[in-house]
Structures are given as C-alpha cells and as structure tokens.
XYZ file of C-alpha atoms in Angstrom:
390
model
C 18.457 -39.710 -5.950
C 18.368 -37.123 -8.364
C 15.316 -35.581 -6.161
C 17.726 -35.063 -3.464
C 20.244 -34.251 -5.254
C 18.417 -31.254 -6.978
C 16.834 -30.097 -3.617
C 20.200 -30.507 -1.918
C 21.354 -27.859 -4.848
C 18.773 -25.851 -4.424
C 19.275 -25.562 -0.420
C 22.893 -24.838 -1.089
C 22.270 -22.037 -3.401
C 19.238 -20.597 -0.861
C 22.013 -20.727 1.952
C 24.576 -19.122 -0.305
C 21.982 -15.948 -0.963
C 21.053 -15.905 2.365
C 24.244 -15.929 3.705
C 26.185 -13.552 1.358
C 22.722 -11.220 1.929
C 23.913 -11.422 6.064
C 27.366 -10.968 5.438
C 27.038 -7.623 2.879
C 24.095 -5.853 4.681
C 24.070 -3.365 7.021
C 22.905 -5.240 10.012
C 23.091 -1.854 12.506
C 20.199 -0.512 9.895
C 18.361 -3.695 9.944
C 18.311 -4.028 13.654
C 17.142 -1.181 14.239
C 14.196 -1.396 11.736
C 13.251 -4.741 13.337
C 12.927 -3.266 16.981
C 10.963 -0.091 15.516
C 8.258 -2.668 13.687
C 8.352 -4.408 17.489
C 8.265 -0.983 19.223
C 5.135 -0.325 16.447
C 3.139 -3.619 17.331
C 3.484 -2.845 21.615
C 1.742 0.394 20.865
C -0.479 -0.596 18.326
C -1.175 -2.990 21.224
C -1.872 -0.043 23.783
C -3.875 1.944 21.519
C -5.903 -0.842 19.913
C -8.813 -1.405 22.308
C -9.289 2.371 22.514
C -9.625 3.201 18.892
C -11.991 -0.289 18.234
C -14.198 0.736 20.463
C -14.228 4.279 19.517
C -14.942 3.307 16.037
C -17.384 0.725 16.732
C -15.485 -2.840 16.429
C -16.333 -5.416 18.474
C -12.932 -7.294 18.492
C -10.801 -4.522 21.050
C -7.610 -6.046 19.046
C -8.871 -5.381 15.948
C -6.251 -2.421 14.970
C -3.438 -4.659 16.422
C -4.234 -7.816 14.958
C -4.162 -5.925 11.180
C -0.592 -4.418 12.489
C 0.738 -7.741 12.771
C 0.028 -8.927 9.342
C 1.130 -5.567 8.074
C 4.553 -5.843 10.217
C 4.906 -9.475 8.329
C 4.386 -8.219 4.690
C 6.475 -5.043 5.581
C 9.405 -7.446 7.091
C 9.123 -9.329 3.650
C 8.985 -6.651 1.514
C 12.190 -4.869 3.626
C 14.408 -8.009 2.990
C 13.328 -8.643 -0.382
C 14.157 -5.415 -1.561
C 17.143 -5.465 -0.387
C 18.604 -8.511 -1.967
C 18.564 -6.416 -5.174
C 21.442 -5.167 -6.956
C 21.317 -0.904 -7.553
C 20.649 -1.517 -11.121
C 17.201 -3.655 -9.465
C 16.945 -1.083 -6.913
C 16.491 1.423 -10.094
C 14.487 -0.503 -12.032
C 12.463 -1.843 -8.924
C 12.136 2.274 -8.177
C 10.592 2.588 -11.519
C 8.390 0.282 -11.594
C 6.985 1.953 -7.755
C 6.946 4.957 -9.164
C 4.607 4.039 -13.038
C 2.615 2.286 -10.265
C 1.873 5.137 -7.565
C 1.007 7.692 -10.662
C -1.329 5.494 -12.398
C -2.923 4.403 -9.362
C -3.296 7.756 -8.116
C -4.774 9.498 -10.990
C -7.022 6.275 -11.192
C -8.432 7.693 -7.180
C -8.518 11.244 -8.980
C -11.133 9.799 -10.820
C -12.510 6.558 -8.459
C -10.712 6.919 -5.231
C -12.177 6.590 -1.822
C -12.856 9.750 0.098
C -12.143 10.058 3.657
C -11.989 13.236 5.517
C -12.230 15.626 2.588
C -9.425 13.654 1.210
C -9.668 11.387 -1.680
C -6.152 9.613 -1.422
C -7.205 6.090 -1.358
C -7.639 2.671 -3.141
C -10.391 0.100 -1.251
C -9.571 -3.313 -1.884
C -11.631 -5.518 -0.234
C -11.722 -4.356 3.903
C -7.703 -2.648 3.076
C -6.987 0.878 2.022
C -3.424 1.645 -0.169
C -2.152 5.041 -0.261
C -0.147 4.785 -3.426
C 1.719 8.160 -2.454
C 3.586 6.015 0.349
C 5.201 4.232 -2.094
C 6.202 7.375 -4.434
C 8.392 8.806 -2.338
C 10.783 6.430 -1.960
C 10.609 6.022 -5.732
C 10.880 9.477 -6.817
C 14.046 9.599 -4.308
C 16.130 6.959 -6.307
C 15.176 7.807 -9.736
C 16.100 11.547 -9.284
C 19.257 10.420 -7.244
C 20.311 8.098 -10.600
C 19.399 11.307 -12.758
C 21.527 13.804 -10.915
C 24.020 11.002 -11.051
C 24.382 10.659 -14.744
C 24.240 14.561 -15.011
C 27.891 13.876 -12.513
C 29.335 11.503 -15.335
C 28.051 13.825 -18.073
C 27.574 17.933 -17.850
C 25.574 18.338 -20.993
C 22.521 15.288 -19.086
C 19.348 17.067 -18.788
C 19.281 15.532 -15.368
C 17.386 18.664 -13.283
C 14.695 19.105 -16.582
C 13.557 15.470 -16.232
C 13.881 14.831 -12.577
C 11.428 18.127 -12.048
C 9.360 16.292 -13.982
C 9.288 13.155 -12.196
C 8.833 15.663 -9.443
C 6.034 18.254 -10.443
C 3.687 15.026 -11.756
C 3.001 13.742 -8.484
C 3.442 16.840 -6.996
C 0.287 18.029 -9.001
C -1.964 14.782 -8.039
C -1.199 15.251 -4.795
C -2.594 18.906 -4.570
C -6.048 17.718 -6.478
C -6.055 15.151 -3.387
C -5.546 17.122 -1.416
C -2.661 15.773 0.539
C -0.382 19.112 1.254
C 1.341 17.106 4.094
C 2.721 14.539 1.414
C 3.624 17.178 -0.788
C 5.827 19.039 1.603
C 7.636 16.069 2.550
C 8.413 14.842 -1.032
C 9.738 18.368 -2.097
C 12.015 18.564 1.532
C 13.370 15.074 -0.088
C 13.492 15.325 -3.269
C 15.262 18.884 -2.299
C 17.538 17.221 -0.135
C 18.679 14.899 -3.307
C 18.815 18.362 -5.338
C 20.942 20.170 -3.189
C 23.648 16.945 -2.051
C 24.196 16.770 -5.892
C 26.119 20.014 -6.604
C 23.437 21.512 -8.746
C 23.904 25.167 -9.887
C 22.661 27.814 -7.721
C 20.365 28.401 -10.066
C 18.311 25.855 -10.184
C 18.458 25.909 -6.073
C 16.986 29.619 -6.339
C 14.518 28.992 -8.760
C 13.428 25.512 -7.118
C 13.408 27.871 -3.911
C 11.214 30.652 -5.158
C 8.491 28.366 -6.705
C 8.415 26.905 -3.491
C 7.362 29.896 -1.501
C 5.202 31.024 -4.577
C 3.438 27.361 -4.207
C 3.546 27.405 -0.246
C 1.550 30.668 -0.416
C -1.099 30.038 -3.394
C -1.876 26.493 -1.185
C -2.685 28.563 2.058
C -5.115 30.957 0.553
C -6.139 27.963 -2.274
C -7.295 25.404 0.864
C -9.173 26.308 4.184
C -8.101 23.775 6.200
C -4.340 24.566 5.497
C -5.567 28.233 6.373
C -7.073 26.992 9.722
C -4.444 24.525 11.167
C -1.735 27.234 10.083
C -3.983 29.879 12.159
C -4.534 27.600 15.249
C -1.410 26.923 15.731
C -0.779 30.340 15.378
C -3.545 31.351 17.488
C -4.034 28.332 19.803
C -7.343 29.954 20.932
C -8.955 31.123 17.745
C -8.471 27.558 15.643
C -9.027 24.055 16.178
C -6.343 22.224 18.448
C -8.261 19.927 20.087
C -6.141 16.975 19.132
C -2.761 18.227 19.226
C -4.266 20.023 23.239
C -4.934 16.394 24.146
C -1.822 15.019 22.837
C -0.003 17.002 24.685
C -2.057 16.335 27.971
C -1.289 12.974 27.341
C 2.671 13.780 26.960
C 2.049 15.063 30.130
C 0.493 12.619 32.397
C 2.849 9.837 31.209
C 5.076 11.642 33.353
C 8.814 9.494 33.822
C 8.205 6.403 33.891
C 4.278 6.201 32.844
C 0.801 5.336 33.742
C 1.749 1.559 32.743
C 0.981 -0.835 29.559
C -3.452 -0.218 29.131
C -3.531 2.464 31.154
C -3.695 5.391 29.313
C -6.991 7.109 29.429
C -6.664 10.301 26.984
C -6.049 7.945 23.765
C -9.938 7.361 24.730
C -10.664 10.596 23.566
C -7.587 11.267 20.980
C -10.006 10.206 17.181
C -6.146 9.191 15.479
C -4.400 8.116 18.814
C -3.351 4.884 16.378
C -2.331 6.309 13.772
C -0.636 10.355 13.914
C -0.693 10.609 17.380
C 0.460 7.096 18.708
C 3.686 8.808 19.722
C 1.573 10.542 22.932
C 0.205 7.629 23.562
C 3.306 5.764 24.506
C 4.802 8.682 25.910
C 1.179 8.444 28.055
C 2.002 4.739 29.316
C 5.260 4.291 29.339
C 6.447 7.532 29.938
C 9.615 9.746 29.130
C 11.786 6.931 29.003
C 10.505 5.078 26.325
C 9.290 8.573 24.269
C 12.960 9.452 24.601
C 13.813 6.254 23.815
C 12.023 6.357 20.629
C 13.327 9.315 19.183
C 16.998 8.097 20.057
C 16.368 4.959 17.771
C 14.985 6.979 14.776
C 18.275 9.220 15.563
C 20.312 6.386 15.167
C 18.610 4.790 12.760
C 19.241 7.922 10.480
C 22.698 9.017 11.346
C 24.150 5.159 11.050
C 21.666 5.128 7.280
C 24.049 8.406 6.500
C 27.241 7.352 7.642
C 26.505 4.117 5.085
C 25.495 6.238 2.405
C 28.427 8.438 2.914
C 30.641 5.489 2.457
C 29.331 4.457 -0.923
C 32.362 5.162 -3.530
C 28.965 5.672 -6.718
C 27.631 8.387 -6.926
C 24.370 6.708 -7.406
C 23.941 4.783 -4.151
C 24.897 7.853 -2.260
C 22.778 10.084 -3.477
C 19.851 7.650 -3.583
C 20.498 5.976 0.287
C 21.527 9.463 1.588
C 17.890 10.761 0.281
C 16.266 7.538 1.564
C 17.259 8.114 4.989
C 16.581 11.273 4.829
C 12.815 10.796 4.025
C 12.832 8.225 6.648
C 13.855 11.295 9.258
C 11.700 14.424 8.073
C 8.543 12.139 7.902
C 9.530 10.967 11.542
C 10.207 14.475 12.752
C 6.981 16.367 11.603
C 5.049 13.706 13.326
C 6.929 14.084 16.514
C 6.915 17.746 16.015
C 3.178 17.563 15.299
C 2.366 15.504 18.242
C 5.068 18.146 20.502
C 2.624 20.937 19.040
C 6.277 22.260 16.990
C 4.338 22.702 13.591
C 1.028 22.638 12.692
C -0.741 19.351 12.427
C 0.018 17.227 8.844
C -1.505 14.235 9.009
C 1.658 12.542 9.247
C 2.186 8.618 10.060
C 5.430 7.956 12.271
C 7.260 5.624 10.480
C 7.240 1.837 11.562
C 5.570 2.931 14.249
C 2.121 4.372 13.141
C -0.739 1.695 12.265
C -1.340 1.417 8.726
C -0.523 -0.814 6.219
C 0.007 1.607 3.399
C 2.646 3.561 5.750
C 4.567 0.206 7.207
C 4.350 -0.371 3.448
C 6.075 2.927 2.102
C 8.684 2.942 5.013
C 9.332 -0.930 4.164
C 10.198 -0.221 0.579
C 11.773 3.201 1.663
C 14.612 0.856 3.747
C 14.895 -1.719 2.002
C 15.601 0.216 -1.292
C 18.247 1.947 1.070
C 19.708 -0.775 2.112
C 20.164 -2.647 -1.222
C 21.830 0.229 -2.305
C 24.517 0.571 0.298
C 25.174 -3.307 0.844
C 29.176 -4.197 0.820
C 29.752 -5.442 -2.848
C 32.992 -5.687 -4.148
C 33.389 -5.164 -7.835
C 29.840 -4.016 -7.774
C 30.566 -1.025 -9.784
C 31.312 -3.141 -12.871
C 29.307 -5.629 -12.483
C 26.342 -2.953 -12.952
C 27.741 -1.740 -15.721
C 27.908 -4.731 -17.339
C 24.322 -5.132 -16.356
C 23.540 -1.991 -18.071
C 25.497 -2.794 -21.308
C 22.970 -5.773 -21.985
C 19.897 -3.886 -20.998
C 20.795 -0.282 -21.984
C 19.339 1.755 -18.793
C-alpha cells in the first residue's frame, strides 16, 4: 500500500510539472520547432541516399537514420531546458558556456581536423562542435550582465560581457571558423545595442569590427577567395553555391517529387549547408517558401514573447535568442540564394548534424524557459538569488 501510495504521489507531482509546463509555455514557439525538426527529418530523408553513397556508406539511410536520434535528444534537450526557472536558465547558460571554452581550447590543442578546420571533438563514430552550444550561452549571460548594469549604472556590465565575448571570439579565429564568429558578434551585438548602451561603446564595438573584418580577409585565403568569387563569379570557386542554385531552379513550383532530385548527387554538403536547394529541388517553391515563412514566424512570434517579458533579463536574453535563431537561418538561405558569400552555415532544425540540432535545441529551449507565463516569478527569483548569491 504504501508502494502505491508513493508512486501514486509521485505520478501526481509528474502530472502537476507537466501540466503547469503546458499551461505556462509558449506553445505557438513550440509548435513550430516541432514541425521544423519534422520538416528536418523529410529532407534529411531526400538527401540521405545521395550523400551515403557519395561518401561511401553502404546503408543509403545512413545520414537519416543518425537525424532521427539527433531529432530525439534535441526534442529532449528543448523541453528540458525549458522547464527551468531564469535563474536555471542563467546558471544552466553558464555552465554551456565553461563547457564550450574548455572543450574548445582542448580541440586547439587535440581537436579533429576536417577541411582545414579543426573545430571538432570525435567521440566514438559522433563529432560535437562545442561552438554550437556557445552561442546560445554567451547570449544569456551578456543579456543578465547588461541587465544588472539597468538596475545599477556604476555595473561593469559592457567590460565583462566583452570578455565573455572576445574569449571565444579568439578560439574561434585559431579554428578557423570566421562563419561562427560573425554570427556570435551580429548576436551578441544585437543584445548590445537592445540594452541602451552608450554610443560609445556601440562606436568603438563598431570600429573594431571593421578593423577585425579586414585583418581576417587578408589574415585567411579562403575568406579572400569565397569573398572574391562571389565577387567575381568567374574568377573564384562557386561550384557549390552554381549548383545550388541549378537545383533552386529545376524544382520549379511544385517540384521534381520526394527522391527525385538529381543535382544533390553532385552537391558534396547537399545534407548539411545546402539542404535548403535540395527541397526547394523536390518539392519545389511551395515548400522552399514554405520554409522560410515558418522560420519567419517562428522568429517574429519568439519576439513578440520576449517583448512581453516585464524583466529586463528575460527580454534581453529571449529577444537575443531568437535573434540568433534568425541570422543563422538567413545566411544559410542567403548562402544557398548566392546573397552572401558561402559560410559554412547549418540551417537550423533543418540541417543534418547533431552538434547543430544540438545548439538550436538549447538555443530554444533556453528561450523559451525564459519567456514562460509565471506569475510572481520576479520574486520568486530573487528569493532564489538571496540563498545562492548570483
């Protein structure tokens, strides 16, 4: 009896989290999320067989059979993270963030190279790209920062969130990884600037970013020849972004159908940075259109949230959250468009790859901890923060 009656308790109390989770999230957000991770899994579907055979693996559902499990853990990780309160949201960013640094200066030294690039960690037949997880990280501990600098003037909030900022900023560059590093600086910006910082800082944040933006183009080649072919179409190398766009274009309206793409044959990351061409290849403009429409709402409805948030802290943090979640979507679609030269940039969700599903997982779900409906949350976190002290 006392079995049941302590697993009838415990039932009760599950339902009870569960429940008050459904009631104070922001389902729009959610639902969305969930159809992009489906959305992700159809095209890893479509591009699977092409890229395992390409690469030499005998199972043609190789790629989409890893995407699944990676969809799972990313689901998990996406509603555990946001069960947390925003003083677990903070703490849960700092932990990421101790994490990503120590694992990337650990591949600075023993990291896997790839491509010229030495920006991952093998274990066992996976690869983790620790930046993925930085971002998000870096968002909600300078957000809390430029928060406290609100309450209090005389916080040193823009000294120690630069940094937080110029730290990874710097392992990234030894990667190299410039595409990384421009899209943690447009968010981490974006966090700067929402905050009501001085003009000063903005100009002098500004100015080392064009000083930095120039010493990187004459520091690496590649940057110098992807910023020169696109440029120069015919001088530089554009041979995946030429057949991206061929593919754009035979998918016509309404697409060559599920499988029967043929250019992803011949596209080396059609999985991965250029799976946007191949669905706009097979199931035409519809469902490309379609796809940008649901990051566009996915973003505006994560603003509108974030704008509702009465602290400081949530809104600055969920506002730069979303915001990743939409620059890191629009230089791949730009990228695949042939908008911008390419980046080597995953499209969130959507992209195969367990360290990206990862970093967008932990990107939403800190975001939507952060702007779930709590009443009295305000002191209850301050309360939290009188025990603990930060």
């Amino acid at each position: 009896m006392a079995s049941l009656a302590h697993t009838t308790r415990t039932s009760r109390i599950d339902l009870t989290l569960m429940g008050d989770w459904w009631r104070t999230v922001d389902r729009p957000v959610f639902s969305l999320v969930i159809v992009l991770m489906t959305f992700g899994l159809v095209f890893s579907f479509a591009s699977s067989g092409a890229a395992s055979g390409r690469l030499g693996f005998s199972n043609e559902y190789f790629f989409v059979l890893r995407q699944a499990i990676f969809v799972c853990v990313g689901a998990g990780v996406v509603l555990a993270l946001s069960l947390l309160s925003p003083v677990g949201a903070r703490r849960a960013a700092a932990i990421f963030y101790v994490l990503a640094v120590v694992l990337m200066v650990y591949i600075m030294l023993f990291g896997h190279e790839a491509k010229g690039a030495q920006r991952w960690l093998r274990i066992g037949g996976f690869s983790f790209q620790p930046s993925e997880i930085l971002k998000p990280a870096l968002i909600v501990l300078a957000a809390w920062l430029f928060s406290k600098r609100i309450e209090n003037p005389t916080f040193p909030a823009a000294h120690i969130a630069m940094t937080l900022y110029v730290l990874p900023v710097a392992l990234l560059i030894i990667q190299p990884d410039i595409g990384q590093t421009g899209l943690l600086t447009i968010a981490f910006l974006t966090v700067f600037l929402i905050s009501g910082m001085s003009w000063v800082w903005i100009a002098t944040f500004a100015g080392a970013a064009m000083i930095g933006g120039g010493t990187l183009y004459f520091a690496f080649e590649h940057v110098q020849k992807r910023i020169q072919g696109f440029l120069n179409p015919e001088a530089g190398e554009t041979y995946q972004t030429d057949r991206a766009l061929d593919a754009i274009a035979a998918g016509d309206f309404l697409g060559r159908g599920p499988g029967e793409g043929e250019i992803k044959h011949f596209l080396p990351d059609a999985h991965t940075d250029f799976i946007y061409s191949v669905a706009a290849e097979e199931f035409g403009l519809i469902a490309s259109v379609g796809l940008v429409a649901l990051f566009c709402a996915l973003v505006v409805r994560g603003l509108v949230v974030a704008n509702r948030q009465s602290d400081t802290f949530p809104h600055l943090a969920a506002t730069g959250l979303f915001a990743l979640i939409g620059y890191q979507a629009a230089i791949n679609l730009a990228v695949n468009l042939n908008l911008m030269p390419a980046k080597g940039m995953t499209l969130p969700f959507i992209s195969y790859g367990g360290s990206s599903i990862l970093g967008s997982a932990v990107t939403i779900g800190l975001a939507l901890a952060l702007t779930r409906k709590r009443p009295g949350q305000a002191l209850r976190d301050a309360n939290a923060q009188r025990w603990v002290g930060w």
